[in-house]
CSV table of C-alpha atoms in Angstrom, one decimal:
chain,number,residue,atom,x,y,z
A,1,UNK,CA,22.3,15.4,-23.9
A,2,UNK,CA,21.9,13.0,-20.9
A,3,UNK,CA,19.2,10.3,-20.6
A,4,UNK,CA,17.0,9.9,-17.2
A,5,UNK,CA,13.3,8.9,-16.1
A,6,UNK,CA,11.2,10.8,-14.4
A,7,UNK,CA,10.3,9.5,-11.6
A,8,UNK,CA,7.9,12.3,-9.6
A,9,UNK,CA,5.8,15.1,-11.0
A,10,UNK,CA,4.7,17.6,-8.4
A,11,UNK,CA,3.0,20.8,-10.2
A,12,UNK,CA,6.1,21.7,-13.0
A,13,UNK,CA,8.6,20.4,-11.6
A,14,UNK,CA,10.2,17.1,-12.4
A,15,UNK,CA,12.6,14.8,-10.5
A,16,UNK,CA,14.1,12.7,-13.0
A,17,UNK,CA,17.2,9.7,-12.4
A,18,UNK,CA,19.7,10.2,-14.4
A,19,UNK,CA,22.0,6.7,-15.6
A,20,UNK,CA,23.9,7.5,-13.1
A,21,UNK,CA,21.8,7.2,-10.5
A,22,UNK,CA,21.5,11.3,-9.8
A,23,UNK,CA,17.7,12.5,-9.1
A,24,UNK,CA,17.5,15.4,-10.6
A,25,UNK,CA,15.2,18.6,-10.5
A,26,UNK,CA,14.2,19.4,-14.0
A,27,UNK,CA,11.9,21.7,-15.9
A,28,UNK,CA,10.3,20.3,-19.4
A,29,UNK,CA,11.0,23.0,-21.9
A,30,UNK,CA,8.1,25.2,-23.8
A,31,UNK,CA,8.7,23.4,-27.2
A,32,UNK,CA,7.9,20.3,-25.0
A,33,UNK,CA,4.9,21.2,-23.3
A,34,UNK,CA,3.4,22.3,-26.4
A,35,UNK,CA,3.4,18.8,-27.9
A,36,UNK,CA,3.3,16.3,-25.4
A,37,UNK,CA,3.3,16.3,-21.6
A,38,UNK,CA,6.0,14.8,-20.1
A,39,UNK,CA,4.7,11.5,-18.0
A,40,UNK,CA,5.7,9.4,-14.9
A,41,UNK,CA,7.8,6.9,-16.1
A,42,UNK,CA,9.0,8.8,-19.4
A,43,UNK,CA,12.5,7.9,-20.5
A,44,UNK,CA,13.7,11.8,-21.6
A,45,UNK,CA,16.6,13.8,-22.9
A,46,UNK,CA,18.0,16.4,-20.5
A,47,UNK,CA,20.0,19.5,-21.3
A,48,UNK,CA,22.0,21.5,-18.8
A,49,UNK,CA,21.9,25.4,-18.5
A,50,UNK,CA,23.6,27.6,-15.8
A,51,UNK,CA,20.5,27.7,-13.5
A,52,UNK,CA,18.1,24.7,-14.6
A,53,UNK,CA,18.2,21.2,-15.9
A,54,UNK,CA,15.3,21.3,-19.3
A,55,UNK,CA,13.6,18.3,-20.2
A,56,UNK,CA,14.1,18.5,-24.2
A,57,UNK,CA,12.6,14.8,-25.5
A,58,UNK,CA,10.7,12.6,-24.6
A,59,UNK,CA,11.5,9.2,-26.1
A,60,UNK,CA,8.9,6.8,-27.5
A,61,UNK,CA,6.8,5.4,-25.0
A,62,UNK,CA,6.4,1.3,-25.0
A,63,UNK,CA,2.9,1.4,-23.2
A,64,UNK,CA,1.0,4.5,-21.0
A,65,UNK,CA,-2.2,4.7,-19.2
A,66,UNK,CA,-4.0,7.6,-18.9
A,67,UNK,CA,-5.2,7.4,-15.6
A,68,UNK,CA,-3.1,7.2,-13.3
A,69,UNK,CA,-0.7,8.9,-16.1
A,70,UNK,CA,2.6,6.9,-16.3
A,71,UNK,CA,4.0,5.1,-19.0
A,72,UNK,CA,6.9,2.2,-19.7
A,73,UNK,CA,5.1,0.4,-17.1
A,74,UNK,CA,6.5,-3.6,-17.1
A,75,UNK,CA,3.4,-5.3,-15.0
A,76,UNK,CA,0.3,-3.4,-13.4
A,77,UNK,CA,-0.3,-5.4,-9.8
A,78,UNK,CA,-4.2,-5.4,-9.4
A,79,UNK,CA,-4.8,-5.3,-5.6
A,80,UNK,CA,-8.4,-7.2,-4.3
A,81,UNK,CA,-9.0,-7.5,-1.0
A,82,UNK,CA,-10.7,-10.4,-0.1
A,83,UNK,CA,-13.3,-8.4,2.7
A,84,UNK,CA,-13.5,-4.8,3.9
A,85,UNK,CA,-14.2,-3.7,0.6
A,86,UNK,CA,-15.8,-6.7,-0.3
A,87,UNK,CA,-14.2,-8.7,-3.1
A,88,UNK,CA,-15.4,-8.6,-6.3
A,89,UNK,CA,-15.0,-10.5,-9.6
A,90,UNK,CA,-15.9,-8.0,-11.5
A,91,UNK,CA,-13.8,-5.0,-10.3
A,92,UNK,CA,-10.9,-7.5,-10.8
A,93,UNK,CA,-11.7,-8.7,-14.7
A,94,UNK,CA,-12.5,-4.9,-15.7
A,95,UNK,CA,-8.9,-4.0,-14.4
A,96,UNK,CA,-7.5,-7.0,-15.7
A,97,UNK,CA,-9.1,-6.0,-19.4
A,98,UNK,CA,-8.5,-1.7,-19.2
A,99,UNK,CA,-4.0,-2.9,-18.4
A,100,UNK,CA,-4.0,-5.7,-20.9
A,101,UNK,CA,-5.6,-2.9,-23.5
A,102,UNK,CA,-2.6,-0.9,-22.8
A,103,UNK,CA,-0.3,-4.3,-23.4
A,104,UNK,CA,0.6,-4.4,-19.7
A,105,UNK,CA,1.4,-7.8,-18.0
A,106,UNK,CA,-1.5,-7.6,-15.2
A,107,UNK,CA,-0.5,-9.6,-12.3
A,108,UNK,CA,-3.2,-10.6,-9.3
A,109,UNK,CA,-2.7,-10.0,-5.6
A,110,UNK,CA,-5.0,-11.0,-3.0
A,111,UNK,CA,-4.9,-9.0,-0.1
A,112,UNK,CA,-6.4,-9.6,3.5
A,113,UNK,CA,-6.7,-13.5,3.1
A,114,UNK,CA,-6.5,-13.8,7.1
A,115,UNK,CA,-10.0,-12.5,7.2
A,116,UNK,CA,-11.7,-15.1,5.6
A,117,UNK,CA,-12.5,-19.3,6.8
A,118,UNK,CA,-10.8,-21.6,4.7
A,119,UNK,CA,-14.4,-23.0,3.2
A,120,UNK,CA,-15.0,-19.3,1.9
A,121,UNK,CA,-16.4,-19.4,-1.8
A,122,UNK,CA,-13.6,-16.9,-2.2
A,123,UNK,CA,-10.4,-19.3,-2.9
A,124,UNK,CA,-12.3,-20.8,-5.4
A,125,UNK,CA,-12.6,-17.9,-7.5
A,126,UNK,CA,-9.0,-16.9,-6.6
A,127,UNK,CA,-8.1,-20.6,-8.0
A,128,UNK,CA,-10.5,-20.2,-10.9
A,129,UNK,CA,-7.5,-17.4,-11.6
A,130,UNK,CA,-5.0,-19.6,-11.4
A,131,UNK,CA,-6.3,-22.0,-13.4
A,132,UNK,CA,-6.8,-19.6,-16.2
A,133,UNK,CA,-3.6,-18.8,-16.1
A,134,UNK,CA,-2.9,-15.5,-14.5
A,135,UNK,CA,0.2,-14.8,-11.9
A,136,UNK,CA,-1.9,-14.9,-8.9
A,137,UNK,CA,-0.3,-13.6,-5.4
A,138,UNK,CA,-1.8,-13.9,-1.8
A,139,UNK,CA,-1.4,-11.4,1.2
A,140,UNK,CA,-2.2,-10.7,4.6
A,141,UNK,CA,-1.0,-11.2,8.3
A,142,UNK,CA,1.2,-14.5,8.6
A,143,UNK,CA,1.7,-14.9,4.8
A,144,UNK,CA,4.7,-14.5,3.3
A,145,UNK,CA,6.2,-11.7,0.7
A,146,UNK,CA,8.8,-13.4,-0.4
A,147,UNK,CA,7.3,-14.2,-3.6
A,148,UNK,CA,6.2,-11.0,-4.1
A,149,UNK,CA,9.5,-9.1,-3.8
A,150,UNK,CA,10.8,-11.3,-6.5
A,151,UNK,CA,8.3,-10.3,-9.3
A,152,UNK,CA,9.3,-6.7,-8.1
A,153,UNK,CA,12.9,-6.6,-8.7
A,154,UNK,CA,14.0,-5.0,-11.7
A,155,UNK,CA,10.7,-4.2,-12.9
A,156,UNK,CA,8.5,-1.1,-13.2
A,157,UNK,CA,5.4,-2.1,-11.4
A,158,UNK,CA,2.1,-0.2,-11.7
A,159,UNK,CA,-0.3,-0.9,-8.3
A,160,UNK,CA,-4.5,-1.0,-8.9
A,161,UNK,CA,-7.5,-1.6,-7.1
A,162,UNK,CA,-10.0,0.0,-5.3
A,163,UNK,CA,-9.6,2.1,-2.5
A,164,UNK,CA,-8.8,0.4,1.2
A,165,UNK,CA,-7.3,-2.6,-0.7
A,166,UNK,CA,-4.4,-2.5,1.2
A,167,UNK,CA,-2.0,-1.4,-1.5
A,168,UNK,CA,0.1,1.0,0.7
A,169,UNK,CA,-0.1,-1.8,3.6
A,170,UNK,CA,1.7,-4.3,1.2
A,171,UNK,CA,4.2,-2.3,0.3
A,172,UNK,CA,4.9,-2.0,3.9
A,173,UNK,CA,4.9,-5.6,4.8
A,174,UNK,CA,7.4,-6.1,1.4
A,175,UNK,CA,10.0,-3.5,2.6
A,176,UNK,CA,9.1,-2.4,6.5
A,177,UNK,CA,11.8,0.8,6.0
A,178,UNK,CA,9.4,1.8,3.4
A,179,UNK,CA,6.1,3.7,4.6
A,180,UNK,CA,3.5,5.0,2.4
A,181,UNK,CA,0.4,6.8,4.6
A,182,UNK,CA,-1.8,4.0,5.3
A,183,UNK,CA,-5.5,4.7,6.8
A,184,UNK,CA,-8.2,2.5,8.1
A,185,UNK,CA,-11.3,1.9,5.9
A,186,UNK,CA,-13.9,4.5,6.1
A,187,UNK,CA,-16.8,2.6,8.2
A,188,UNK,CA,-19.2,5.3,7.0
A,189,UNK,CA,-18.6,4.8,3.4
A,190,UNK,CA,-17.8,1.4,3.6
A,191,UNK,CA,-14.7,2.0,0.9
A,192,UNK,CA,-11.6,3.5,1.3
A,193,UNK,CA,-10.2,7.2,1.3
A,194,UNK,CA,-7.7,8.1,-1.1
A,195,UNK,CA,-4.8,7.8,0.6
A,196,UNK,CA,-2.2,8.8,-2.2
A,197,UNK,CA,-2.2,12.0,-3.3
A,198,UNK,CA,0.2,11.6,-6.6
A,199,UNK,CA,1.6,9.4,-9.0
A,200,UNK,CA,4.9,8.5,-8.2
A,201,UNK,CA,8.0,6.0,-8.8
A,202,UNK,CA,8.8,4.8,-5.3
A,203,UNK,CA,12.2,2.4,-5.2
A,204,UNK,CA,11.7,-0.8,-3.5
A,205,UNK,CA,12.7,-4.4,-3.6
A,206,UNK,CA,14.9,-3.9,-5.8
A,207,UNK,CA,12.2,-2.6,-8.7
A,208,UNK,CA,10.3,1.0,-9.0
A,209,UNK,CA,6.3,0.7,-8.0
A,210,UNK,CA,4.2,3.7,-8.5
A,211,UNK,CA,1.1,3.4,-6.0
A,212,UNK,CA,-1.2,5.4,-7.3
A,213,UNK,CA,-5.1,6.8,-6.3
A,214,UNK,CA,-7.9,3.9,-6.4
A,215,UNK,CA,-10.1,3.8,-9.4
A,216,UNK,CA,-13.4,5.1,-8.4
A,217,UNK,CA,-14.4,4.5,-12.0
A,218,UNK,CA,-13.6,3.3,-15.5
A,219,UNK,CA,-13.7,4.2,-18.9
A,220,UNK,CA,-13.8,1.9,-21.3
A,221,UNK,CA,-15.7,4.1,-24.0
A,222,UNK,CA,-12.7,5.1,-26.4
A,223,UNK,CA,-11.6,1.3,-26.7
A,224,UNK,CA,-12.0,-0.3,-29.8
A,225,UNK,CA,-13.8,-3.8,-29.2
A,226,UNK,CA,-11.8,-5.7,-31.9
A,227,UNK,CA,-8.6,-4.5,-30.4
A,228,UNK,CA,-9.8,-5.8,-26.8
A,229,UNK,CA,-11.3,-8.8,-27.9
A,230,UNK,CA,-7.4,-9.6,-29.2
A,231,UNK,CA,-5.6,-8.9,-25.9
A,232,UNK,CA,-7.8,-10.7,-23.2
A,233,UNK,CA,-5.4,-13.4,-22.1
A,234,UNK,CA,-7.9,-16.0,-21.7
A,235,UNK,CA,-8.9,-15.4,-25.1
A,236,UNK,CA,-5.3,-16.2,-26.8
A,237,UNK,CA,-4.8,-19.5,-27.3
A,238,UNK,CA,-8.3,-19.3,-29.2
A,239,UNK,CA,-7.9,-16.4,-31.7
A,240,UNK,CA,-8.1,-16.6,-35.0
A,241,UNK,CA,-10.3,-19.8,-34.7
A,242,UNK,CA,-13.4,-17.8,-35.5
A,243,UNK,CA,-15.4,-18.2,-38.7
A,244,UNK,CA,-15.3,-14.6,-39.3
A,245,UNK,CA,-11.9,-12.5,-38.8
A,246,UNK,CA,-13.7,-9.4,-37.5
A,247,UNK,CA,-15.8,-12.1,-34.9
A,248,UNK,CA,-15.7,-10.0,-31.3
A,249,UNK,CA,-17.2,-12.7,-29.9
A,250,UNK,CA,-20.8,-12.0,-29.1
A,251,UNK,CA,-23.4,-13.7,-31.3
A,252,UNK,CA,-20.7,-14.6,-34.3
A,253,UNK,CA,-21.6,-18.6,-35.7
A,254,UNK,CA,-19.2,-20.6,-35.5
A,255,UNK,CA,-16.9,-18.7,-32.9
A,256,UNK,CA,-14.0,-20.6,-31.4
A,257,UNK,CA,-14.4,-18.2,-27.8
A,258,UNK,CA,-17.9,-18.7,-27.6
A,259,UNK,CA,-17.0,-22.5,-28.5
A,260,UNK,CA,-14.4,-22.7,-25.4
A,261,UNK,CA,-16.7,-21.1,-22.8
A,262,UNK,CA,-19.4,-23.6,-23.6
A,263,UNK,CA,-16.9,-26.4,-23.0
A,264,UNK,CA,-15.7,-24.6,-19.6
A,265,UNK,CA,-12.1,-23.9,-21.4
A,266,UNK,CA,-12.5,-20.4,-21.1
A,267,UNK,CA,-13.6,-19.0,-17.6
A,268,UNK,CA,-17.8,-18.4,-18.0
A,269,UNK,CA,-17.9,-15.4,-14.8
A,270,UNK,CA,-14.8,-13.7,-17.0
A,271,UNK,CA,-16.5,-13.9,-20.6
A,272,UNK,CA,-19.5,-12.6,-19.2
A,273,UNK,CA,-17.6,-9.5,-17.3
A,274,UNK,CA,-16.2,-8.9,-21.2
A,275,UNK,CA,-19.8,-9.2,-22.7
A,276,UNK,CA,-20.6,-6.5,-20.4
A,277,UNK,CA,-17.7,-4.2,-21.2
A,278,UNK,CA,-18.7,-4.8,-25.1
A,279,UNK,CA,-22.1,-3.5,-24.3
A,280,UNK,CA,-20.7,-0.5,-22.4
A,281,UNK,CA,-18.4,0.3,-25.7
A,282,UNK,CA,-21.1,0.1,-28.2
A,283,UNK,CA,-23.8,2.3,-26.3
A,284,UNK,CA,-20.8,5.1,-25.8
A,285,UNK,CA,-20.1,5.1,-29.7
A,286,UNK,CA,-22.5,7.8,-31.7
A,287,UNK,CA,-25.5,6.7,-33.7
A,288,UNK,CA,-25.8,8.0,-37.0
């Protein structure tokens, strides 16, 4: 059998790349379906019959997220535009917390930087980013890509943010051949419409990026808090510090995190976005 990824899912039908560079049409086999649907992103085994290419395995899967559904993802870029949607901290640290849950390098792009002044409380908290460490990217009219289409070569990139965040536009100021339906924010609703119907693998700058819908909501009720609490990147250089080993972090004595935000090591505006998502978790989890 032959190895590919699939790159595009529309209804049952899969177009998967082949190693040698083919894109093929493929159907996943009944056995398949059964078990496990086949994914975006999915490194499988083909089989060839007279009439049909079958999809017959799908090989183990590094990281996935559920929505959008794709999986072996290298880096998920969170797009936040810095006005029309507004920006907002929160949106950003959410995202940031639901891709590093799925063990997903989360990289930050700023989009629409031409429409603020210079003096705008905004590059602040872009730089409070930086400082904490994050791979943090700016965009908009007169700035530059070039950066950017270096962290996209020879990766599998995931985009995210909310609607009308210019996702599809960047794309198009990275690689000008490359045109994804673009649309202007809806005045009326103040957000974006969707503008991308599927989840797809689209080739460019030398990588694969799958723009996908914008998140009109989260879910953060089937993570496990201990788990989360581990994989917050501000949080790392600080684990196992705590008094107690289970310590998530909240009202724990003697808790190196807590510790590090009262000193300002640890960002204040991010712990308190994570003390919120904690909250969230434990009111979704069934009383007994």
């Amino acid at each position: 059998m032959e190895t590919g990824r699939i790159i595009k899912i529309i209804s049952n039908q899969y177009e998967v790349l082949n190693e040698q560079g083919e894109h093929l049409a493929c159907i996943a086999m009944g056995k398949l379906r059964k078990h496990k649907a086949p994914v975006v992103g999915d490194v499988v085994k083909l089989q060839r019959f007279d009439a049909q290419i079958g999809i017959q395995k799908i090989l183990p899967r590094k990281n996935e997220l559920l929505r959008p559904a794709i999986a072996n993802v290298d880096q998920a870029i969170i797009v936040m535009s810095c006005k029309d949607p507004d920006f907002s901290t929160v949106l950003v640290d959410r995202l940031i917390f639901q891709i590093c849950y799925a063990q997903i390098h989360p990289i930050l792009c700023f989009t629409k930087m031409d429409l603020i002044e210079e003096d705008d409380e905004i590059h602040k908290k872009i730089m409070a980013y930086r400082d904490s460490g994050y791979d943090v990217y700016v965009s908009g009219k007169g700035y530059a890509s070039d950066a950017l289409i270096q962290i996209l070569k020879g990766k599998i990139s995931v985009l995210t943010g909310q609607s009308g965040a210019g996702k599809s536009s960047l794309l198009n100021r990275i690689d000008p051949t490359f045109h994804l339906q673009t649309q202007e924010i809806s005045k009326a609703l103040g957000r974006g419409k969707h503008t991308t119907r599927h989840c797809e693998l689209h080739e460019i700058a030398g990588g694969w990026v799958a723009d996908t819908p914008g998140f009109s909501s989260m879910d953060f009720t089937t993570m496990d808090i201990q788990t989360l609490a581990e994989r917050i990147p501000d949080f790392a250089p600080y684990l196992h510090q705590c008094k107690f080993n289970d310590c998530i972090h909240v009202q724990e004595p003697n808790c190196a995190i807590r510790e590090a935000v009262e000193k300002q090591e640890i960002n204040g505006e991010r712990y308190a976005h994570y003390l919120e998502v904690v909250q969230m978790i434990k009111q979704a989890k069934p009383k007994y």
